[in-house]
């Protein structure tokens, strides 16, 4: 009988389903309240949809611009291209575009709405600091994000969160005493409060989803490279170096945090609950468990 | 990977397709007569190892099998690791049929132990009047494509397309040109 050398993380799948379920519940409740209050829900959804669609279709270009990553040709970076090519061939993924950021901090990100429109970017610091095998592990982590369609999943998941945020912002300027603004049972202040609540709750849920997807990509990396320990040592190196980088440098890259392999924020003050990435300890523990899983099989 | 797998972030390796390897044996004559490519008696199987004792055991079994089959045939075997961390089993045999059969045997042994997904490519060397030409078998796609390296990092695309056109009806070829990945520094 054939045995699989890799296992499955059912717990992670259950967590993800739970978060998606809770998000949906919160969103449905939100739509209900909007509907009940007579807010022109269709229009709001249409507007937010247009905004998100723009973000979705231009995500690769927007992120490249925000991070000042420069696309490189196979002639510019032959080895990096060859590495990505082989890893992509291993999982039969179209080869993503390759970009480089001139930055001493070792980091990497992947973006793009679909596998055929994806970009993988790495910093010059990453290529200097990490060993070849560790670079492969990081690249495989990014390829897993592409395989799991994380840009699309997160865009869709954050749809009504964006709508709620929109409402919170715009209703702040509406005078709450205007009687003609209420058509249904709820006064506008209730709508505002509900939108605020929906935004806060969905924000936390989305962060949780983002962390789970990071863990899933870590797992994906190990399955592509066959070496969870390489990713573990890469993560340790990256976080170690990042801790020593002055604050000024860190602020520069803040906008792209959600896409990076490790967020460029350090310090105990940032609670894991609010962060897009799991803590280093969580990730190392998981990878360690995965190593044991592979060894046991 | 299915949509549900993507949504749940359940990564799965991609299964390898082994059977179409044999298409090279049947296409051998056409290759020699029409495409003017002579087998150069060398082939290589490229795969990515897993850091586990189970995988090491599988590798040893492959080595044992190769040692046994080497007694019957004249196939010579060596192993190398390239700079990208992939393992190569390089085979040397005058007979193309034996090369393909041995390559298939190695792939099958890996697959029987659950490591079939670790296979990346099998490479078969040929020679034409202009120099060496390779047929690369992509296990994930189950298809062949030509790779004709020239000096430096140049590829002779015209030659590659020429042999592709001749062989299109003879063997399963990769239709997507963007998947005709180069393999520089092939130890074959």
Coordinates of C-alpha atoms in Angstrom, one line a residue:
Chain A
X1 CA 0.0 0.0 0.0
X2 CA 1.2 3.5 -0.8
X3 CA 1.7 5.7 2.1
X4 CA 1.8 9.5 1.9
X5 CA 4.9 11.1 3.3
X6 CA 3.0 14.3 4.2
X7 CA 0.0 14.6 6.5
X8 CA -3.0 16.8 6.7
X9 CA -3.7 19.5 9.1
X10 CA -7.4 19.0 9.8
X11 CA -7.3 21.3 12.8
X12 CA -6.2 24.2 10.6
X13 CA -8.9 23.4 8.1
X14 CA -11.5 23.4 10.8
X15 CA -10.3 26.7 12.2
X16 CA -10.5 28.2 8.7
X17 CA -14.0 27.0 8.1
X18 CA -15.0 28.3 11.5
X19 CA -13.6 31.8 10.8
X20 CA -15.2 31.9 7.3
X21 CA -18.5 30.8 8.9
X22 CA -18.4 33.5 11.6
X23 CA -17.5 36.1 9.0
X24 CA -20.4 35.1 6.9
X25 CA -22.7 35.2 9.9
X26 CA -21.5 38.7 10.9
X27 CA -21.9 39.9 7.3
X28 CA -25.4 38.5 6.9
X29 CA -26.5 40.2 10.1
X30 CA -25.0 43.4 8.9
X31 CA -26.9 43.2 5.5
X32 CA -30.0 42.5 7.5
X33 CA -29.6 45.6 9.6
X34 CA -28.8 47.8 6.6
X35 CA -31.8 46.5 4.8
X36 CA -34.0 47.1 7.8
X37 CA -32.8 50.6 8.2
X38 CA -33.7 51.4 4.6
X39 CA -30.1 52.2 3.7
X40 CA -29.6 51.9 -0.1
X41 CA -27.7 48.6 0.4
X42 CA -27.6 47.7 -3.3
X43 CA -25.7 50.9 -4.1
X44 CA -23.3 50.5 -1.3
X45 CA -22.5 47.0 -2.3
X46 CA -22.1 48.1 -5.9
X47 CA -19.7 50.9 -4.9
X48 CA -17.7 48.8 -2.6
X49 CA -17.7 46.0 -5.2
X50 CA -16.2 48.4 -7.8
X51 CA -13.5 49.5 -5.4
X52 CA -12.6 46.0 -4.5
X53 CA -12.6 44.9 -8.1
X54 CA -10.2 47.6 -8.9
X55 CA -8.0 46.6 -6.0
X56 CA -8.3 43.0 -7.1
X57 CA -7.4 43.5 -10.7
X58 CA -4.5 45.8 -10.0
X59 CA -3.3 44.2 -6.9
X60 CA 0.0 43.0 -8.4
X61 CA 0.8 46.4 -9.8
X62 CA -0.3 48.3 -6.7
X63 CA 1.8 46.2 -4.4
X64 CA 4.8 46.4 -6.7
X65 CA 4.5 50.1 -6.8
X66 CA 4.0 50.5 -3.0
X67 CA 7.0 48.3 -2.3
X68 CA 9.1 49.7 -5.1
X69 CA 9.8 46.2 -6.3
X70 CA 11.3 46.0 -9.7
X71 CA 10.5 43.2 -12.1
X72 CA 13.6 41.3 -13.2
X73 CA 14.2 39.2 -16.3
X74 CA 15.8 35.8 -16.4
X75 CA 19.0 37.5 -17.7
X76 CA 19.1 39.9 -14.7
X77 CA 18.6 37.2 -12.1
X78 CA 19.2 33.8 -13.7
X79 CA 19.6 31.8 -10.5
X80 CA 16.5 33.3 -8.8
X81 CA 14.5 32.6 -12.0
X82 CA 15.8 29.0 -12.2
X83 CA 14.9 28.4 -8.6
X84 CA 11.3 29.7 -9.0
X85 CA 10.9 27.8 -12.3
X86 CA 11.8 24.5 -10.7
X87 CA 9.6 25.0 -7.7
X88 CA 6.7 26.1 -9.9
X89 CA 7.3 23.0 -12.1
X90 CA 7.2 20.8 -9.0
X91 CA 3.6 21.8 -8.3
X92 CA 2.6 22.5 -12.0
X93 CA 2.0 26.2 -11.4
X94 CA 2.5 28.8 -14.2
X95 CA 5.8 30.5 -13.5
X96 CA 5.1 33.8 -11.7
X97 CA 6.8 37.1 -12.5
X98 CA 9.9 37.7 -10.5
X99 CA 10.7 41.0 -8.8
X100 CA 13.5 42.3 -6.6
X101 CA 13.4 45.0 -3.9
X102 CA 16.5 46.9 -3.0
X103 CA 16.4 46.4 0.7
X104 CA 18.8 45.1 3.3
X105 CA 16.0 43.5 5.3
X106 CA 15.4 39.9 4.3
X107 CA 11.8 39.5 3.2
X108 CA 9.6 38.3 0.4
X109 CA 6.0 38.5 -0.8
X110 CA 3.7 37.2 -3.4
X111 CA 0.7 38.9 -4.9
X112 CA -1.6 38.8 -7.9
X113 CA -5.2 37.8 -8.4
X114 CA -4.6 34.4 -10.0
X115 CA -1.7 32.0 -10.6
X116 CA -1.2 33.3 -14.1
X117 CA -1.1 37.0 -12.9
X118 CA 1.2 36.5 -9.9
X119 CA 4.4 38.1 -8.8
X120 CA 6.9 36.8 -6.3
X121 CA 9.2 39.5 -4.9
X122 CA 12.3 39.1 -2.7
X123 CA 14.6 41.7 -1.2
X124 CA 18.3 41.8 -1.9
X125 CA 18.8 41.3 1.8
X126 CA 17.0 38.0 1.6
X127 CA 19.3 36.7 -1.1
X128 CA 22.3 37.8 0.9
X129 CA 21.3 36.5 4.3
X130 CA 19.8 33.1 3.5
X131 CA 21.3 30.0 2.2
X132 CA 20.2 28.5 -1.1
X133 CA 17.9 25.9 0.6
X134 CA 16.4 28.6 2.8
X135 CA 15.7 30.8 -0.2
X136 CA 13.9 27.8 -1.8
X137 CA 11.8 27.4 1.4
X138 CA 10.8 31.1 1.4
X139 CA 10.0 31.0 -2.4
X140 CA 8.0 27.8 -1.9
X141 CA 6.0 29.6 0.9
X142 CA 5.2 32.4 -1.5
X143 CA 4.2 29.9 -4.3
X144 CA 1.9 28.3 -1.8
X145 CA 0.2 31.6 -1.2
X146 CA -0.4 31.7 -5.0
X147 CA -1.6 28.1 -5.1
X148 CA -4.0 28.8 -2.2
X149 CA -5.3 31.9 -4.1
X150 CA -4.7 34.0 -1.0
X151 CA -5.2 37.4 -2.7
X152 CA -8.6 36.4 -3.9
X153 CA -9.7 34.7 -0.7
X154 CA -8.7 37.7 1.4
X155 CA -10.3 40.2 -1.0
X156 CA -13.6 38.4 -1.0
X157 CA -13.5 37.7 2.7
X158 CA -12.9 41.4 3.5
X159 CA -15.7 42.6 1.2
X160 CA -18.3 43.5 3.8
X161 CA -15.7 44.6 6.2
X162 CA -14.8 47.2 3.7
X163 CA -18.4 48.1 3.3
X164 CA -18.8 48.5 7.1
X165 CA -15.6 50.6 7.3
X166 CA -17.0 52.8 4.5
X167 CA -20.2 53.3 6.4
X168 CA -18.5 54.1 9.7
X169 CA -16.4 56.7 7.9
X170 CA -19.2 58.3 5.9
X171 CA -22.0 58.3 8.5
X172 CA -19.7 60.2 10.9
X173 CA -20.5 63.3 8.9
X174 CA -24.2 62.7 8.8
X175 CA -26.3 64.6 11.3
X176 CA -28.1 62.2 13.4
X177 CA -31.1 64.4 14.1
X178 CA -32.4 64.4 10.5
X179 CA -35.8 62.7 10.7
X180 CA -36.2 62.1 7.0
X181 CA -33.1 59.9 7.0
X182 CA -34.9 57.1 8.7
X183 CA -37.2 55.1 6.7
X184 CA -37.3 51.7 8.5
X185 CA -37.2 50.8 12.1
X186 CA -33.6 51.7 13.0
X187 CA -32.3 55.2 13.4
X188 CA -29.1 56.1 11.6
X189 CA -27.1 56.0 14.9
X190 CA -27.9 52.3 15.3
X191 CA -26.7 51.7 11.7
X192 CA -23.5 53.5 12.6
X193 CA -23.0 51.5 15.7
X194 CA -23.7 48.2 14.0
X195 CA -21.3 49.1 11.2
X196 CA -18.6 49.9 13.7
X197 CA -19.2 46.6 15.5
X198 CA -19.2 44.7 12.3
X199 CA -16.0 46.4 11.2
X200 CA -14.2 45.6 14.5
X201 CA -15.4 42.0 14.7
X202 CA -14.7 41.3 11.0
X203 CA -11.2 42.9 11.4
X204 CA -10.3 40.5 14.1
X205 CA -11.7 37.5 12.2
X206 CA -9.9 38.6 9.0
X207 CA -6.6 38.8 11.0
X208 CA -7.2 35.3 12.3
X209 CA -7.9 34.1 8.7
X210 CA -4.7 35.7 7.5
X211 CA -2.7 34.0 10.2
X212 CA -4.2 30.6 9.3
X213 CA -3.4 31.2 5.7
X214 CA 0.2 31.9 6.7
X215 CA 0.4 28.6 8.5
X216 CA -1.1 26.9 5.5
X217 CA 1.5 28.4 3.3
X218 CA 4.3 27.3 5.7
X219 CA 2.9 23.8 5.3
X220 CA 2.7 24.2 1.6
X221 CA 6.4 25.2 1.5
X222 CA 7.4 22.1 3.4
X223 CA 5.4 19.9 1.0
X224 CA 7.1 21.5 -2.0
X225 CA 10.7 21.5 -0.7
X226 CA 10.4 18.4 1.4
X227 CA 12.3 20.2 4.2
X228 CA 10.3 22.0 6.9
X229 CA 13.5 22.6 8.8
X230 CA 14.8 24.9 6.0
X231 CA 11.8 27.2 6.3
X232 CA 12.1 27.2 10.1
X233 CA 15.8 28.3 9.9
X234 CA 14.9 30.9 7.3
X235 CA 12.1 32.3 9.5
X236 CA 14.5 32.4 12.5
X237 CA 17.1 34.2 10.5
X238 CA 14.7 36.7 9.0
X239 CA 13.2 37.6 12.4
X240 CA 16.6 37.8 14.0
X241 CA 17.9 40.2 11.4
X242 CA 14.6 42.2 11.4
X243 CA 14.8 42.8 15.2
X244 CA 18.1 44.6 14.7
X245 CA 17.0 46.9 12.0
X246 CA 16.3 50.5 13.1
X247 CA 12.8 51.7 13.3
X248 CA 13.2 54.2 10.5
X249 CA 13.6 51.4 8.0
X250 CA 10.7 49.5 9.3
X251 CA 8.2 52.3 8.8
X252 CA 9.1 52.6 5.1
X253 CA 7.7 49.2 4.3
X254 CA 4.6 49.3 6.6
X255 CA 2.1 49.5 3.7
X256 CA 3.0 46.1 2.4
X257 CA 3.0 44.2 5.7
X258 CA 0.1 42.0 4.9
X259 CA 2.0 40.5 2.0
X260 CA 5.3 39.9 3.6
X261 CA 6.5 36.6 4.8
X262 CA 7.2 38.2 8.2
X263 CA 5.6 41.5 9.1
X264 CA 8.1 44.3 9.6
X265 CA 6.8 45.1 13.1
X266 CA 8.5 43.8 16.2
X267 CA 8.0 44.2 19.9
X268 CA 5.8 42.7 22.5
X269 CA 3.2 45.5 22.3
X270 CA 1.8 44.1 19.1
X271 CA -0.5 41.3 20.3
X272 CA -0.8 38.3 18.1
X273 CA -4.6 38.8 17.9
X274 CA -4.1 41.9 15.8
X275 CA -1.4 40.7 13.6
X276 CA -1.6 39.4 10.1
X277 CA 1.1 36.8 10.8
X278 CA 1.4 34.1 13.5
X279 CA 4.2 34.6 16.0
X280 CA 7.5 33.1 15.2
X281 CA 7.1 30.6 18.0
X282 CA 3.8 29.4 16.6
X283 CA 5.2 28.9 13.2
X284 CA 8.3 27.1 14.4
X285 CA 6.2 24.8 16.6
X286 CA 4.1 23.9 13.7
X287 CA 7.0 23.3 11.4
X288 CA 8.6 21.2 14.1
X289 CA 5.4 19.1 14.3
X290 CA 5.4 18.8 10.6
X291 CA 9.0 17.5 10.6
X292 CA 8.0 14.9 13.2
X293 CA 5.0 14.0 11.1
X294 CA 7.1 13.4 8.0
X295 CA 9.7 11.4 10.0
X296 CA 7.1 9.2 11.6
X297 CA 5.4 8.2 8.4
Chain B
X1 CA -5.6 21.5 -6.6
X2 CA -9.3 21.8 -6.3
X3 CA -11.1 25.0 -5.3
X4 CA -11.9 23.6 -1.9
X5 CA -8.3 22.7 -1.3
X6 CA -7.3 26.2 -2.3
X7 CA -9.9 27.8 -0.1
X8 CA -8.9 25.8 2.9
X9 CA -5.2 26.2 2.1
X10 CA -4.7 22.4 2.0
X11 CA -1.5 22.0 0.0
X12 CA -1.2 18.8 -1.9
X13 CA 1.8 17.7 -4.0
X14 CA 1.0 17.1 -7.7
X15 CA 1.0 13.5 -8.8
X16 CA 3.5 12.4 -11.3
X17 CA 2.6 10.7 -14.6
X18 CA 5.0 7.9 -15.4
X19 CA 3.5 5.9 -18.2
X20 CA 4.1 8.4 -21.0
X21 CA 7.9 8.0 -20.5
X22 CA 7.7 5.0 -22.8
X23 CA 6.5 7.2 -25.7
X24 CA 10.2 8.0 -26.2
X25 CA 11.1 4.4 -26.9
X26 CA 8.4 4.1 -29.6
X27 CA 9.4 7.5 -31.1
X28 CA 13.1 6.5 -31.2
X29 CA 13.2 5.5 -34.9
X30 CA 11.3 8.6 -36.1
X31 CA 13.7 10.7 -34.0
X32 CA 16.7 9.2 -35.7
X33 CA 15.3 9.1 -39.2
X34 CA 13.2 12.2 -39.5
X35 CA 14.5 14.6 -36.8
X36 CA 18.1 13.4 -37.3
X37 CA 18.6 13.0 -33.5
X38 CA 20.8 10.1 -32.4
X39 CA 20.6 8.9 -28.8
X40 CA 23.7 9.9 -27.0
X41 CA 23.4 7.1 -24.5
X42 CA 22.9 9.3 -21.4
X43 CA 19.8 10.1 -19.3
X44 CA 19.1 11.6 -15.9
X45 CA 16.3 11.5 -13.4
X46 CA 15.9 14.7 -11.4
X47 CA 14.0 14.8 -8.1
X48 CA 13.8 16.7 -4.9
X49 CA 14.6 14.7 -1.8
X50 CA 12.6 14.8 1.5
X51 CA 14.4 15.1 4.8
X52 CA 13.1 11.9 6.3
X53 CA 14.6 8.5 7.1
X54 CA 11.8 6.9 5.1
X55 CA 13.0 8.7 2.0
X56 CA 16.6 7.7 2.7
X57 CA 15.5 4.1 2.9
X58 CA 13.7 4.5 -0.5
X59 CA 16.8 6.0 -2.0
X60 CA 18.8 3.0 -0.8
X61 CA 16.3 0.7 -2.3
X62 CA 16.6 2.5 -5.6
X63 CA 20.4 2.1 -5.4
X64 CA 20.1 -1.6 -4.7
X65 CA 17.7 -2.1 -7.6
X66 CA 20.1 -0.3 -9.9
X67 CA 23.0 -2.4 -8.7
X68 CA 21.0 -5.6 -9.5
X69 CA 19.8 -4.4 -12.9
X70 CA 23.3 -3.3 -13.8
X71 CA 24.4 -6.9 -13.7
X72 CA 21.9 -7.8 -16.5
X73 CA 22.3 -4.7 -18.6
X74 CA 25.4 -2.5 -19.2
X75 CA 23.8 0.5 -17.6
X76 CA 26.3 2.6 -15.7
X77 CA 24.9 4.7 -12.8
X78 CA 26.1 7.8 -10.9
X79 CA 24.5 10.2 -8.5
X80 CA 24.9 13.9 -8.2
X81 CA 23.3 16.8 -6.4
X82 CA 22.9 20.0 -8.4
X83 CA 23.4 23.5 -7.0
X84 CA 19.6 23.9 -6.7
X85 CA 19.4 21.0 -4.2
X86 CA 17.9 18.4 -6.6
X87 CA 19.2 14.9 -6.8
X88 CA 20.2 13.4 -10.2
X89 CA 20.5 9.8 -11.0
X90 CA 22.6 9.8 -14.2
X91 CA 22.4 6.7 -16.4
X92 CA 24.7 5.7 -19.2
X93 CA 23.7 3.0 -21.7
X94 CA 24.0 2.8 -25.5
X95 CA 20.5 1.4 -25.8
X96 CA 17.7 4.0 -25.6
X97 CA 15.1 1.4 -24.7
X98 CA 17.2 0.3 -21.6
X99 CA 17.6 3.9 -20.6
X100 CA 13.9 4.6 -20.7
X101 CA 13.1 1.3 -18.9
X102 CA 15.6 2.1 -16.1
X103 CA 14.3 5.6 -15.8
X104 CA 10.8 4.2 -15.4
X105 CA 11.9 1.6 -12.9
X106 CA 13.5 4.3 -10.7
X107 CA 10.4 6.5 -11.0
X108 CA 8.1 3.6 -10.2
X109 CA 10.1 2.7 -7.1
X110 CA 9.9 6.2 -5.8
X111 CA 6.1 6.2 -6.5
X112 CA 5.6 2.9 -4.8
X113 CA 7.0 4.3 -1.6
X114 CA 4.7 7.4 -1.9
X115 CA 7.4 9.7 -3.1
X116 CA 6.3 9.9 -6.8
X117 CA 5.5 13.6 -6.3
X118 CA 9.1 14.4 -5.6
X119 CA 10.0 13.7 -9.3
X120 CA 10.7 16.8 -11.3
X121 CA 12.0 15.7 -14.7
X122 CA 13.7 13.0 -16.7
X123 CA 16.2 14.1 -19.3
X124 CA 17.4 12.1 -22.3
X125 CA 20.4 13.3 -24.3
X126 CA 20.6 13.2 -28.1
X127 CA 23.0 14.5 -30.6
X128 CA 22.4 16.2 -33.9
X129 CA 24.8 17.7 -36.4
X130 CA 24.7 21.0 -34.5
X131 CA 25.5 19.5 -31.1
X132 CA 23.6 18.1 -28.1
X133 CA 19.9 18.2 -27.8
X134 CA 17.8 17.0 -24.9
X135 CA 14.3 15.7 -24.5
X136 CA 13.0 16.7 -21.1
X137 CA 10.1 14.7 -19.6
X138 CA 8.1 16.8 -17.1
X139 CA 6.5 14.3 -14.7
X140 CA 3.8 16.7 -13.6
X141 CA 2.6 17.3 -17.1
X142 CA 3.3 13.9 -18.4
X143 CA 4.8 15.4 -21.5
X144 CA 8.1 15.9 -23.3
X145 CA 9.7 19.0 -24.6
X146 CA 13.0 19.7 -26.4
X147 CA 15.8 21.6 -24.9
X148 CA 18.7 22.6 -27.1
X149 CA 21.3 24.6 -25.2
X150 CA 24.0 26.5 -27.0
X151 CA 27.1 28.3 -25.7
X152 CA 26.5 30.4 -22.6
X153 CA 22.8 30.6 -21.7
X154 CA 21.5 30.6 -25.2
X155 CA 18.8 28.2 -26.4
X156 CA 18.4 27.3 -30.0
X157 CA 14.6 27.9 -30.1
X158 CA 14.5 27.4 -33.9
X159 CA 15.9 23.9 -33.6
X160 CA 13.6 23.1 -30.6
X161 CA 10.6 24.2 -32.7
X162 CA 11.8 22.2 -35.7
X163 CA 12.0 19.0 -33.7
X164 CA 8.8 19.7 -32.0
X165 CA 7.0 20.0 -35.3
X166 CA 8.5 16.7 -36.6
X167 CA 7.7 14.8 -33.4
X168 CA 4.2 16.3 -32.6
X169 CA 2.4 13.2 -33.8
X170 CA 4.8 10.7 -32.4
X171 CA 5.0 11.5 -28.7
X172 CA 3.1 13.5 -26.0
X173 CA 4.6 17.0 -26.3
X174 CA 4.1 20.0 -24.0
X175 CA 1.7 22.3 -25.8
X176 CA 2.4 25.3 -23.5
X177 CA 5.7 26.9 -24.6
X178 CA 5.9 28.8 -21.4
X179 CA 6.4 25.4 -19.6
X180 CA 9.5 24.5 -21.7
X181 CA 11.7 25.3 -18.8
X182 CA 15.4 25.3 -19.3
X183 CA 17.6 23.1 -17.2
X184 CA 21.1 24.7 -17.3
X185 CA 24.0 22.8 -16.2
X186 CA 22.4 19.4 -16.8
X187 CA 24.8 16.7 -15.4
X188 CA 23.7 14.4 -18.2

